[in-house]
Amino acid sequence: MVAQPRATQRYPVQKPGQDRPLIRRLQQLAQQHPRYGYRRITALLRASGWPVNHKRVQRLWRQQGLKVPVKTRKRRRLVGQSQSRQRAQRPNQVWSYDFVWDQTADGRRLKWLPIVDEYTRECLALPVARGMVGADVVEHLSGVVAQRGPPENLRSDNGPEFVAQAVRDWLASQAIAATYIEPGSPWENAYSESFNSRLRDELLNREEFSSLAEAQVLGEQYRQEYNQRRPHSALGYQTPAQFAAGCRRENFPPPRGRKRGRTTTTTTKT
């Protein structure tokens, strides 16, 4: 009737409706966890009963313009070093800790002290204060040790709070080996650095704390979220709490995540 060739006419593309519920759920999870990538979102979907393949999630993730993690360059580890670093083989064998700095809305500083079990990846404590000295470090460590028992080794850098005499005396009284990394070598405290980067990316860079009390409340909420609900890629996308429970049931199985490079422990005199 309009004298147009049939070959020039097209029907509008109809996308399959079966993906709509999944897309809505992806958008909800992306809003709840804006720093998660599609692999961790896939783990959350499977944990909640969605029988999805990670390739399907990736396709829909990209179609909806959701966040795709930026690829980073691989870091070269120490080569030709004679020192050997001890890798944790069971829970409570090696803990690590380091400070993270932030501030409240009025510009006053906040000092966080995450304490991490290197084997289970659990965040054992996440205290925050305006400032901390050696005595405060001992107080926080004592609280965790009272709940879980003492670790065999405690890894840290050579910061003044960690090499303070009060801290070293307390560690000696608990028969805990103080393991200090080489100065200027943060990669030797890799597990602590990894957790601290997640803490900054997923909490500190997203929240403006109006007070110290608010930081303490939100920090504890994040610790519970990290341990109980956040899938960890190095643990085969189990949560740290699930993996720790599996350790207790199965006599400390090795992590089922991606292969990691060998790590070493260096103890230096202070």
PDB file of C-alpha atoms in Angstrom:
ATOM      1  CA  MET A   1       0.000   0.000   0.000  1.00  0.00           C
ATOM      2  CA  VAL A   2       2.851   2.406   0.724  1.00  0.00           C
ATOM      3  CA  ALA A   3       5.072   1.105  -2.095  1.00  0.00           C
ATOM      4  CA  GLN A   4       7.991   0.199   0.169  1.00  0.00           C
ATOM      5  CA  PRO A   5      10.058  -2.984  -0.264  1.00  0.00           C
ATOM      6  CA  ARG A   6       9.322  -5.612   2.344  1.00  0.00           C
ATOM      7  CA  ALA A   7      13.101  -6.027   2.981  1.00  0.00           C
ATOM      8  CA  THR A   8      13.232  -2.528   4.503  1.00  0.00           C
ATOM      9  CA  GLN A   9      10.689  -3.299   7.224  1.00  0.00           C
ATOM     10  CA  ARG A  10      11.619  -4.728  10.633  1.00  0.00           C
ATOM     11  CA  TYR A  11       9.684  -5.748  13.704  1.00  0.00           C
ATOM     12  CA  PRO A  12      10.780  -4.097  16.980  1.00  0.00           C
ATOM     13  CA  VAL A  13      13.132  -6.353  18.943  1.00  0.00           C
ATOM     14  CA  GLN A  14      11.351  -8.079  21.797  1.00  0.00           C
ATOM     15  CA  LYS A  15      13.718  -9.020  24.619  1.00  0.00           C
ATOM     16  CA  PRO A  16      12.834 -12.243  26.440  1.00  0.00           C
ATOM     17  CA  GLY A  17      10.746 -11.556  29.522  1.00  0.00           C
ATOM     18  CA  GLN A  18      12.379 -14.362  31.500  1.00  0.00           C
ATOM     19  CA  ASP A  19      15.328 -12.102  32.357  1.00  0.00           C
ATOM     20  CA  ARG A  20      13.254  -9.319  33.880  1.00  0.00           C
ATOM     21  CA  PRO A  21      13.047 -10.713  37.448  1.00  0.00           C
ATOM     22  CA  LEU A  22      16.779 -11.406  37.402  1.00  0.00           C
ATOM     23  CA  ILE A  23      17.538  -7.907  36.090  1.00  0.00           C
ATOM     24  CA  ARG A  24      15.464  -6.367  38.868  1.00  0.00           C
ATOM     25  CA  ARG A  25      17.340  -8.430  41.452  1.00  0.00           C
ATOM     26  CA  LEU A  26      20.692  -7.454  39.905  1.00  0.00           C
ATOM     27  CA  GLN A  27      19.765  -3.788  40.135  1.00  0.00           C
ATOM     28  CA  GLN A  28      18.755  -4.209  43.775  1.00  0.00           C
ATOM     29  CA  LEU A  29      22.010  -5.945  44.660  1.00  0.00           C
ATOM     30  CA  ALA A  30      24.064  -3.384  42.728  1.00  0.00           C
ATOM     31  CA  GLN A  31      22.374  -0.627  44.713  1.00  0.00           C
ATOM     32  CA  GLN A  32      22.974  -2.402  48.016  1.00  0.00           C
ATOM     33  CA  HIS A  33      26.579  -3.293  47.166  1.00  0.00           C
ATOM     34  CA  PRO A  34      27.841  -0.679  44.679  1.00  0.00           C
ATOM     35  CA  ARG A  35      31.449  -1.871  44.907  1.00  0.00           C
ATOM     36  CA  TYR A  36      30.740  -5.538  44.155  1.00  0.00           C
ATOM     37  CA  GLY A  37      31.475  -7.010  40.727  1.00  0.00           C
ATOM     38  CA  TYR A  38      29.360  -9.526  38.821  1.00  0.00           C
ATOM     39  CA  ARG A  39      31.224 -12.557  40.219  1.00  0.00           C
ATOM     40  CA  ARG A  40      30.478 -11.640  43.832  1.00  0.00           C
ATOM     41  CA  ILE A  41      26.911 -10.729  42.850  1.00  0.00           C
ATOM     42  CA  THR A  42      26.613 -14.191  41.224  1.00  0.00           C
ATOM     43  CA  ALA A  43      27.661 -15.765  44.512  1.00  0.00           C
ATOM     44  CA  LEU A  44      24.984 -13.778  46.356  1.00  0.00           C
ATOM     45  CA  LEU A  45      22.348 -14.830  43.835  1.00  0.00           C
ATOM     46  CA  ARG A  46      23.258 -18.504  44.142  1.00  0.00           C
ATOM     47  CA  ALA A  47      23.280 -18.270  47.945  1.00  0.00           C
ATOM     48  CA  SER A  48      19.726 -16.917  47.831  1.00  0.00           C
ATOM     49  CA  GLY A  49      18.494 -19.712  45.517  1.00  0.00           C
ATOM     50  CA  TRP A  50      18.899 -18.326  41.987  1.00  0.00           C
ATOM     51  CA  PRO A  51      20.221 -21.111  39.637  1.00  0.00           C
ATOM     52  CA  VAL A  52      22.251 -18.744  37.449  1.00  0.00           C
ATOM     53  CA  ASN A  53      25.452 -19.073  35.449  1.00  0.00           C
ATOM     54  CA  HIS A  54      28.073 -16.371  35.941  1.00  0.00           C
ATOM     55  CA  LYS A  55      28.198 -15.743  32.170  1.00  0.00           C
ATOM     56  CA  ARG A  56      24.500 -14.921  32.117  1.00  0.00           C
ATOM     57  CA  VAL A  57      24.939 -12.563  35.043  1.00  0.00           C
ATOM     58  CA  GLN A  58      27.886 -10.916  33.310  1.00  0.00           C
ATOM     59  CA  ARG A  59      25.879 -10.400  30.105  1.00  0.00           C
ATOM     60  CA  LEU A  60      22.945  -8.794  31.916  1.00  0.00           C
ATOM     61  CA  TRP A  61      25.343  -6.849  34.147  1.00  0.00           C
ATOM     62  CA  ARG A  62      26.938  -5.223  31.104  1.00  0.00           C
ATOM     63  CA  GLN A  63      23.635  -4.673  29.298  1.00  0.00           C
ATOM     64  CA  GLN A  64      22.267  -2.740  32.267  1.00  0.00           C
ATOM     65  CA  GLY A  65      25.398  -0.576  32.506  1.00  0.00           C
ATOM     66  CA  LEU A  66      26.180  -1.772  36.010  1.00  0.00           C
ATOM     67  CA  LYS A  67      29.645  -1.494  37.530  1.00  0.00           C
ATOM     68  CA  VAL A  68      32.299  -3.731  35.995  1.00  0.00           C
ATOM     69  CA  PRO A  69      35.486  -4.064  38.097  1.00  0.00           C
ATOM     70  CA  VAL A  70      38.501  -2.380  36.563  1.00  0.00           C
ATOM     71  CA  LYS A  71      41.323  -4.771  35.779  1.00  0.00           C
ATOM     72  CA  THR A  72      44.513  -4.021  37.670  1.00  0.00           C
ATOM     73  CA  ARG A  73      48.081  -4.859  36.779  1.00  0.00           C
ATOM     74  CA  LYS A  74      49.635  -7.787  38.576  1.00  0.00           C
ATOM     75  CA  ARG A  75      52.176  -6.850  41.233  1.00  0.00           C
ATOM     76  CA  ARG A  76      55.528  -8.580  41.182  1.00  0.00           C
ATOM     77  CA  ARG A  77      56.429 -10.220  44.466  1.00  0.00           C
ATOM     78  CA  LEU A  78      59.838 -10.314  46.058  1.00  0.00           C
ATOM     79  CA  VAL A  79      62.334 -12.132  43.841  1.00  0.00           C
ATOM     80  CA  GLY A  80      65.680 -13.451  44.938  1.00  0.00           C
ATOM     81  CA  GLN A  81      65.007 -12.903  48.645  1.00  0.00           C
ATOM     82  CA  SER A  82      66.373 -15.493  51.040  1.00  0.00           C
ATOM     83  CA  GLN A  83      63.766 -14.769  53.710  1.00  0.00           C
ATOM     84  CA  SER A  84      60.777 -17.134  53.894  1.00  0.00           C
ATOM     85  CA  ARG A  85      57.386 -15.872  54.893  1.00  0.00           C
ATOM     86  CA  GLN A  86      55.153 -18.095  57.012  1.00  0.00           C
ATOM     87  CA  ARG A  87      51.756 -18.740  55.482  1.00  0.00           C
ATOM     88  CA  ALA A  88      48.838 -19.481  57.780  1.00  0.00           C
ATOM     89  CA  GLN A  89      47.766 -23.132  57.626  1.00  0.00           C
ATOM     90  CA  ARG A  90      44.952 -23.014  60.180  1.00  0.00           C
ATOM     91  CA  PRO A  91      42.765 -20.540  62.073  1.00  0.00           C
ATOM     92  CA  ASN A  92      44.406 -18.543  64.860  1.00  0.00           C
ATOM     93  CA  GLN A  93      47.881 -19.219  63.490  1.00  0.00           C
ATOM     94  CA  VAL A  94      48.548 -15.762  62.059  1.00  0.00           C
ATOM     95  CA  TRP A  95      46.661 -12.557  62.749  1.00  0.00           C
ATOM     96  CA  SER A  96      47.558  -9.245  61.153  1.00  0.00           C
ATOM     97  CA  TYR A  97      46.639  -5.648  61.833  1.00  0.00           C
ATOM     98  CA  ASP A  98      47.348  -2.136  60.634  1.00  0.00           C
ATOM     99  CA  PHE A  99      45.866   1.331  61.043  1.00  0.00           C
ATOM    100  CA  VAL A 100      43.479   3.036  58.618  1.00  0.00           C
ATOM    101  CA  TRP A 101      42.862   6.783  58.797  1.00  0.00           C
ATOM    102  CA  ASP A 102      39.684   8.734  58.129  1.00  0.00           C
ATOM    103  CA  GLN A 103      37.843  11.724  59.572  1.00  0.00           C
ATOM    104  CA  THR A 104      34.415  12.868  60.720  1.00  0.00           C
ATOM    105  CA  ALA A 105      32.439  15.624  59.003  1.00  0.00           C
ATOM    106  CA  ASP A 106      33.999  18.281  61.257  1.00  0.00           C
ATOM    107  CA  GLY A 107      37.508  17.373  60.065  1.00  0.00           C
ATOM    108  CA  ARG A 108      38.610  15.574  63.239  1.00  0.00           C
ATOM    109  CA  ARG A 109      40.518  12.387  62.570  1.00  0.00           C
ATOM    110  CA  LEU A 110      39.419   8.788  63.042  1.00  0.00           C
ATOM    111  CA  LYS A 111      41.852   5.950  63.604  1.00  0.00           C
ATOM    112  CA  TRP A 112      40.676   2.419  62.746  1.00  0.00           C
ATOM    113  CA  LEU A 113      42.424  -0.794  63.819  1.00  0.00           C
ATOM    114  CA  PRO A 114      41.177  -3.822  61.809  1.00  0.00           C
ATOM    115  CA  ILE A 115      42.400  -7.170  63.187  1.00  0.00           C
ATOM    116  CA  VAL A 116      42.235 -10.002  60.629  1.00  0.00           C
ATOM    117  CA  ASP A 117      42.727 -13.774  60.800  1.00  0.00           C
ATOM    118  CA  GLU A 118      44.854 -14.488  57.726  1.00  0.00           C
ATOM    119  CA  TYR A 119      43.553 -18.038  57.242  1.00  0.00           C
ATOM    120  CA  THR A 120      39.792 -17.574  57.582  1.00  0.00           C
ATOM    121  CA  ARG A 121      39.879 -13.903  56.388  1.00  0.00           C
ATOM    122  CA  GLU A 122      37.578 -12.992  59.277  1.00  0.00           C
ATOM    123  CA  CYS A 123      37.697  -9.467  60.637  1.00  0.00           C
ATOM    124  CA  LEU A 124      38.045 -10.217  64.340  1.00  0.00           C
ATOM    125  CA  ALA A 125      37.700  -6.627  65.523  1.00  0.00           C
ATOM    126  CA  LEU A 126      37.284  -3.173  63.998  1.00  0.00           C
ATOM    127  CA  PRO A 127      37.741  -0.589  66.777  1.00  0.00           C
ATOM    128  CA  VAL A 128      37.847   3.116  65.949  1.00  0.00           C
ATOM    129  CA  ALA A 129      38.867   6.092  68.091  1.00  0.00           C
ATOM    130  CA  ARG A 130      40.208   9.617  67.744  1.00  0.00           C
ATOM    131  CA  GLY A 131      43.653   8.271  68.569  1.00  0.00           C
ATOM    132  CA  MET A 132      45.332   5.076  69.771  1.00  0.00           C
ATOM    133  CA  VAL A 133      48.592   4.402  71.565  1.00  0.00           C
ATOM    134  CA  GLY A 134      50.279   1.181  72.625  1.00  0.00           C
ATOM    135  CA  ALA A 135      48.063   0.746  75.683  1.00  0.00           C
ATOM    136  CA  ASP A 136      44.936   1.027  73.517  1.00  0.00           C
ATOM    137  CA  VAL A 137      46.301  -1.596  71.117  1.00  0.00           C
ATOM    138  CA  VAL A 138      46.833  -3.971  74.064  1.00  0.00           C
ATOM    139  CA  GLU A 139      43.280  -3.345  75.282  1.00  0.00           C
ATOM    140  CA  HIS A 140      41.736  -4.217  71.892  1.00  0.00           C
ATOM    141  CA  LEU A 141      43.931  -7.278  71.424  1.00  0.00           C
ATOM    142  CA  SER A 142      43.069  -8.497  74.916  1.00  0.00           C
ATOM    143  CA  GLY A 143      39.367  -8.359  74.096  1.00  0.00           C
ATOM    144  CA  VAL A 144      39.772 -10.486  70.961  1.00  0.00           C
ATOM    145  CA  VAL A 145      42.103 -12.967  72.681  1.00  0.00           C
ATOM    146  CA  ALA A 146      39.591 -13.372  75.518  1.00  0.00           C
ATOM    147  CA  GLN A 147      36.982 -14.464  72.944  1.00  0.00           C
ATOM    148  CA  ARG A 148      39.061 -16.584  70.557  1.00  0.00           C
ATOM    149  CA  GLY A 149      42.268 -17.463  72.368  1.00  0.00           C
ATOM    150  CA  PRO A 150      45.745 -16.147  71.437  1.00  0.00           C
ATOM    151  CA  PRO A 151      47.198 -16.528  67.934  1.00  0.00           C
ATOM    152  CA  GLU A 152      50.618 -18.026  67.363  1.00  0.00           C
ATOM    153  CA  ASN A 153      51.857 -15.007  65.371  1.00  0.00           C
ATOM    154  CA  LEU A 154      50.801 -11.380  65.059  1.00  0.00           C
ATOM    155  CA  ARG A 155      51.953  -9.591  61.904  1.00  0.00           C
ATOM    156  CA  SER A 156      52.287  -5.815  61.628  1.00  0.00           C
ATOM    157  CA  ASP A 157      54.503  -3.055  60.324  1.00  0.00           C
ATOM    158  CA  ASN A 158      57.012  -1.191  62.484  1.00  0.00           C
ATOM    159  CA  GLY A 159      54.659   1.606  63.521  1.00  0.00           C
ATOM    160  CA  PRO A 160      55.344   3.146  66.936  1.00  0.00           C
ATOM    161  CA  GLU A 161      52.096   1.779  68.381  1.00  0.00           C
ATOM    162  CA  PHE A 162      53.016  -1.783  67.374  1.00  0.00           C
ATOM    163  CA  VAL A 163      56.638  -1.729  68.557  1.00  0.00           C
ATOM    164  CA  ALA A 164      55.774   0.010  71.833  1.00  0.00           C
ATOM    165  CA  GLN A 165      57.176  -1.699  74.904  1.00  0.00           C
ATOM    166  CA  ALA A 166      53.685  -2.155  76.364  1.00  0.00           C
ATOM    167  CA  VAL A 167      52.611  -4.117  73.284  1.00  0.00           C
ATOM    168  CA  ARG A 168      55.746  -6.258  73.180  1.00  0.00           C
ATOM    169  CA  ASP A 169      55.530  -7.056  76.893  1.00  0.00           C
ATOM    170  CA  TRP A 170      51.890  -8.092  76.546  1.00  0.00           C
ATOM    171  CA  LEU A 171      52.624 -10.277  73.503  1.00  0.00           C
ATOM    172  CA  ALA A 172      55.434 -11.986  75.403  1.00  0.00           C
ATOM    173  CA  SER A 173      53.111 -12.638  78.354  1.00  0.00           C
ATOM    174  CA  GLN A 174      50.634 -14.327  75.977  1.00  0.00           C
ATOM    175  CA  ALA A 175      53.351 -16.325  74.152  1.00  0.00           C
ATOM    176  CA  ILE A 176      52.465 -14.587  70.869  1.00  0.00           C
ATOM    177  CA  ALA A 177      55.304 -14.120  68.383  1.00  0.00           C
ATOM    178  CA  ALA A 178      55.533 -10.525  67.154  1.00  0.00           C
ATOM    179  CA  THR A 179      56.251 -10.652  63.413  1.00  0.00           C
ATOM    180  CA  TYR A 180      57.265  -7.308  61.897  1.00  0.00           C
ATOM    181  CA  ILE A 181      57.487  -6.746  58.162  1.00  0.00           C
ATOM    182  CA  GLU A 182      60.424  -5.026  56.518  1.00  0.00           C
ATOM    183  CA  PRO A 183      60.132  -1.206  56.597  1.00  0.00           C
ATOM    184  CA  GLY A 184      58.621   0.155  53.392  1.00  0.00           C
ATOM    185  CA  SER A 185      57.258  -3.260  52.343  1.00  0.00           C
ATOM    186  CA  PRO A 186      53.459  -3.146  52.841  1.00  0.00           C
ATOM    187  CA  TRP A 187      52.986  -6.126  50.478  1.00  0.00           C
ATOM    188  CA  GLU A 188      54.467  -8.332  53.220  1.00  0.00           C
ATOM    189  CA  ASN A 189      51.336  -7.561  55.230  1.00  0.00           C
ATOM    190  CA  ALA A 190      49.129  -8.400  52.261  1.00  0.00           C
ATOM    191  CA  TYR A 191      46.053  -9.746  54.052  1.00  0.00           C
ATOM    192  CA  SER A 192      45.744  -6.680  56.250  1.00  0.00           C
ATOM    193  CA  GLU A 193      46.324  -4.356  53.297  1.00  0.00           C
ATOM    194  CA  SER A 194      43.675  -6.202  51.277  1.00  0.00           C
ATOM    195  CA  PHE A 195      41.070  -5.880  54.015  1.00  0.00           C
ATOM    196  CA  ASN A 196      41.921  -2.221  54.558  1.00  0.00           C
ATOM    197  CA  SER A 197      41.407  -1.467  50.865  1.00  0.00           C
ATOM    198  CA  ARG A 198      37.977  -3.146  50.975  1.00  0.00           C
ATOM    199  CA  LEU A 199      37.115  -1.202  54.140  1.00  0.00           C
ATOM    200  CA  ARG A 200      38.007   2.101  52.494  1.00  0.00           C
ATOM    201  CA  ASP A 201      36.285   1.255  49.206  1.00  0.00           C
ATOM    202  CA  GLU A 202      33.055  -0.121  50.665  1.00  0.00           C
ATOM    203  CA  LEU A 203      32.633   1.966  53.834  1.00  0.00           C
ATOM    204  CA  LEU A 204      34.982   4.897  54.422  1.00  0.00           C
ATOM    205  CA  ASN A 205      34.696   6.360  50.915  1.00  0.00           C
ATOM    206  CA  ARG A 206      30.899   6.021  50.981  1.00  0.00           C
ATOM    207  CA  GLU A 207      29.989   7.310  54.437  1.00  0.00           C
ATOM    208  CA  GLU A 208      30.405  10.737  56.011  1.00  0.00           C
ATOM    209  CA  PHE A 209      30.532  10.161  59.760  1.00  0.00           C
ATOM    210  CA  SER A 210      28.940  12.879  61.845  1.00  0.00           C
ATOM    211  CA  SER A 211      30.511  11.635  65.082  1.00  0.00           C
ATOM    212  CA  LEU A 212      32.799   9.017  66.591  1.00  0.00           C
ATOM    213  CA  ALA A 213      29.758   7.103  67.907  1.00  0.00           C
ATOM    214  CA  GLU A 214      28.271   6.873  64.414  1.00  0.00           C
ATOM    215  CA  ALA A 215      31.586   5.589  63.043  1.00  0.00           C
ATOM    216  CA  GLN A 216      31.686   2.906  65.752  1.00  0.00           C
ATOM    217  CA  VAL A 217      28.141   1.729  64.999  1.00  0.00           C
ATOM    218  CA  LEU A 218      28.590   1.666  61.212  1.00  0.00           C
ATOM    219  CA  GLY A 219      32.000   0.051  61.573  1.00  0.00           C
ATOM    220  CA  GLU A 220      30.570  -2.840  63.586  1.00  0.00           C
ATOM    221  CA  GLN A 221      27.735  -3.221  61.062  1.00  0.00           C
ATOM    222  CA  TYR A 222      30.301  -3.427  58.266  1.00  0.00           C
ATOM    223  CA  ARG A 223      32.337  -6.019  60.189  1.00  0.00           C
ATOM    224  CA  GLN A 224      29.260  -8.212  60.593  1.00  0.00           C
ATOM    225  CA  GLU A 225      28.365  -7.754  56.904  1.00  0.00           C
ATOM    226  CA  TYR A 226      31.924  -8.641  55.853  1.00  0.00           C
ATOM    227  CA  ASN A 227      32.096 -11.776  58.001  1.00  0.00           C
ATOM    228  CA  GLN A 228      28.539 -13.073  57.687  1.00  0.00           C
ATOM    229  CA  ARG A 229      27.204 -12.046  54.258  1.00  0.00           C
ATOM    230  CA  ARG A 230      29.989 -10.841  51.929  1.00  0.00           C
ATOM    231  CA  PRO A 231      31.261 -13.650  49.611  1.00  0.00           C
ATOM    232  CA  HIS A 232      35.069 -13.818  49.542  1.00  0.00           C
ATOM    233  CA  SER A 233      36.683 -14.727  46.211  1.00  0.00           C
ATOM    234  CA  ALA A 234      39.743 -16.371  47.837  1.00  0.00           C
ATOM    235  CA  LEU A 235      37.430 -18.714  49.770  1.00  0.00           C
ATOM    236  CA  GLY A 236      35.528 -19.993  46.747  1.00  0.00           C
ATOM    237  CA  TYR A 237      32.927 -17.247  47.298  1.00  0.00           C
ATOM    238  CA  GLN A 238      32.043 -18.481  50.745  1.00  0.00           C
ATOM    239  CA  THR A 239      31.726 -15.903  53.473  1.00  0.00           C
ATOM    240  CA  PRO A 240      34.529 -15.863  56.067  1.00  0.00           C
ATOM    241  CA  ALA A 241      32.068 -17.120  58.687  1.00  0.00           C
ATOM    242  CA  GLN A 242      31.026 -20.055  56.482  1.00  0.00           C
ATOM    243  CA  PHE A 243      34.638 -20.950  55.789  1.00  0.00           C
ATOM    244  CA  ALA A 244      35.551 -20.733  59.488  1.00  0.00           C
ATOM    245  CA  ALA A 245      32.627 -23.022  60.337  1.00  0.00           C
ATOM    246  CA  GLY A 246      33.861 -25.467  57.693  1.00  0.00           C
ATOM    247  CA  CYS A 247      37.310 -25.400  59.278  1.00  0.00           C
ATOM    248  CA  ARG A 248      35.844 -26.470  62.598  1.00  0.00           C
ATOM    249  CA  ARG A 249      33.855 -29.302  60.949  1.00  0.00           C
ATOM    250  CA  GLU A 250      36.441 -30.554  58.467  1.00  0.00           C
ATOM    251  CA  ASN A 251      39.733 -30.163  60.309  1.00  0.00           C
ATOM    252  CA  PHE A 252      40.901 -26.956  58.590  1.00  0.00           C
ATOM    253  CA  PRO A 253      40.467 -27.540  54.816  1.00  0.00           C
ATOM    254  CA  PRO A 254      42.544 -25.328  52.507  1.00  0.00           C
ATOM    255  CA  PRO A 255      40.811 -22.370  50.787  1.00  0.00           C
ATOM    256  CA  ARG A 256      39.025 -23.366  47.575  1.00  0.00           C
ATOM    257  CA  GLY A 257      39.388 -20.007  45.820  1.00  0.00           C
ATOM    258  CA  ARG A 258      41.791 -18.771  43.201  1.00  0.00           C
ATOM    259  CA  LYS A 259      45.436 -19.715  43.456  1.00  0.00           C
ATOM    260  CA  ARG A 260      47.561 -17.282  45.368  1.00  0.00           C
ATOM    261  CA  GLY A 261      51.255 -16.584  45.177  1.00  0.00           C
ATOM    262  CA  ARG A 262      53.402 -17.845  48.007  1.00  0.00           C
ATOM    263  CA  THR A 263      53.790 -15.451  50.916  1.00  0.00           C
ATOM    264  CA  THR A 264      56.628 -15.112  53.371  1.00  0.00           C
ATOM    265  CA  THR A 265      57.064 -13.772  56.882  1.00  0.00           C
ATOM    266  CA  THR A 266      59.941 -11.541  57.864  1.00  0.00           C
ATOM    267  CA  THR A 267      60.840 -10.773  61.463  1.00  0.00           C
ATOM    268  CA  THR A 268      63.062  -7.775  62.077  1.00  0.00           C
ATOM    269  CA  LYS A 269      64.681  -6.561  65.231  1.00  0.00           C
ATOM    270  CA  THR A 270      63.384  -3.347  66.724  1.00  0.00           C
TER     271      THR A 270
END
